[in-house]
Amino acid sequence: MKKIITIGFLCWGIITLLWGCYDDKGNYDYHDLPFLEIDTVGIKNERSQEQMSVLKIEPDIRYDGSKEDLIYLWVMYPKNEVYNEDKGKYPEAIKLSEQPVLEYVLDVPANKYVVRLTVTDKINKTSSFMTFQVEVLSAFSKGLMVLAEKEGAFDVDLVRSLRLEPTLEADKEGVIRNIYSVCNQEKLYAAKSLYQKNNKVYIFTEDGGVRLNNITFEQETDYNDLFLIPEAIASPMALETSFNNMFYIINGKTLHSVFSTGRFSTPLLGDYEAAPFLTERKRISGVDGPNLVIYDTKHQRFMQLPLFGKKLGVYEAMAPGAPFDLNQIGMKLMHMENGYNDYCYHVFLDEKTVAWYLYVINLNTVAQDPILKVSMAGCADISEHTLYAFGTRGEVCYYATDNKIYLYDYKNSNTAGTDGGYIFGTTEKVAVMKVYKDPADQDRDSKLLLVATNDVETGEGRVYILEVNEHTGIVNKSTVKMSGGFGVIKDLCFKQS
């Protein structure tokens, strides 16, 4: 009986509650939510743009209420997200803007992205969203790379110039900043040199470095992974290729080789300590000479690597009357570079007498013939910090000290002067000097001198493109082009696409 009474009261309670809800239906003010829509009529859903260009998207936001009640959020993430093993997560979406119209500089790696706009009514908590497909193309395929340091960190800028790229659109001329950190989302430290070899870019640091994709500028591998067995001490000094697609690197004082872009071998054999210089040996028809020539600082002599060899060897005795003996130089090598006639040009310092000499070798013969030995006693201001550069279409030699570039006539008068060279501002110091060389580009090959200076007072780095006569080396002082705003510059390298 008690259970029946309890159930009865429970049923009566439910009926009363339902009746109250029905009777109370007129106590609430029901209304429609404001209309919210993102109208993209006339706006391309898919687009392609270069890195560092401005991505602008201006959708029409339709809303019945006050637009002050709306919140905007633009984000971007890779279309095909790849799990990052090192960080243990997928890449996070990049926040672009909180404004209704998107204007964003595409400082991201080249890739395909999804850009999403979310519009939220903060009063009613409703949202509308729209996505766009954006392919970011590499803007760094060609130009003059500038390695520079600011506040302890290094980055690479890219100078785009009609002097270097005659087909460049005029509005793209200028400097693209920080391309390494843009493409890799990190900085470099203790960097010292730049190379482009076999369609790869290499940046060397004091204790290693990285290899980059030539088009996207993204890191492919670090320095240790370039070797079959990583060296105990990473100390990159020089990098070069040979005519038969062999690749060479000097790490510390040892030479390593590899075919194409595989991994470098253990040190090549021989009794030597390699100077930090390598030059490319060109293929000469009918000549089957050595693959590579180095300077051995241990015995102060030249040594050669036979074709497909694994051991460096000395030269045979020189012919009578040779200007010098490749096996007995006895001086410190200060510079080594290919130049006119595809000869190899070397500047030596005799540390005993503090005298400088120019040695020229013909690498295009099996015997590697000595060609010329010249005392540089008539060259003013030379020191151990002097920079050198040689042209390939004339017997042209430049050397730079402090803020001056000298033109050195080593073949005739054996004198040097700044009349045919150039003098920069009194607070500038020349940091890098290279002749632009590209045999396939006869309009510019050896006709441009690329120079970087650092201002000793302000710390600003500047890049100069000087037009020169390819046969005499004389600088055209009326056509100098300068780009500024760099950090302290360490190296320059022209990057081909």
Tab-separated table of N, CA and C in Angstrom, residues 22 254-255 335 352 361 400 475:
chain	number	residue	atom	x	y	z
A	22	TYR	N	4.235	24.338	-19.500
A	22	TYR	CA	3.347	24.712	-20.582
A	22	TYR	C	2.712	26.068	-20.301
A	254	THR	N	92.485	18.059	-43.276
A	254	THR	CA	92.400	16.844	-44.080
A	254	THR	C	91.422	17.028	-45.229
A	255	LEU	N	91.702	16.325	-46.326
A	255	LEU	CA	90.888	16.398	-47.539
A	255	LEU	C	89.992	15.168	-47.633
A	335	HIS	N	96.458	33.080	-50.575
A	335	HIS	CA	95.296	33.106	-51.468
A	335	HIS	C	95.521	32.140	-52.621
A	352	LYS	N	109.968	34.605	-43.368
A	352	LYS	CA	111.320	34.928	-42.909
A	352	LYS	C	111.719	36.343	-43.315
A	361	ILE	N	100.317	28.818	-61.908
A	361	ILE	CA	100.506	27.435	-62.365
A	361	ILE	C	99.473	27.120	-63.450
A	400	ALA	N	92.750	44.241	-51.832
A	400	ALA	CA	92.056	45.223	-51.002
A	400	ALA	C	92.660	45.258	-49.614
A	475	VAL	N	88.181	49.932	-62.965
A	475	VAL	CA	86.837	50.119	-62.403
A	475	VAL	C	86.198	51.368	-63.005
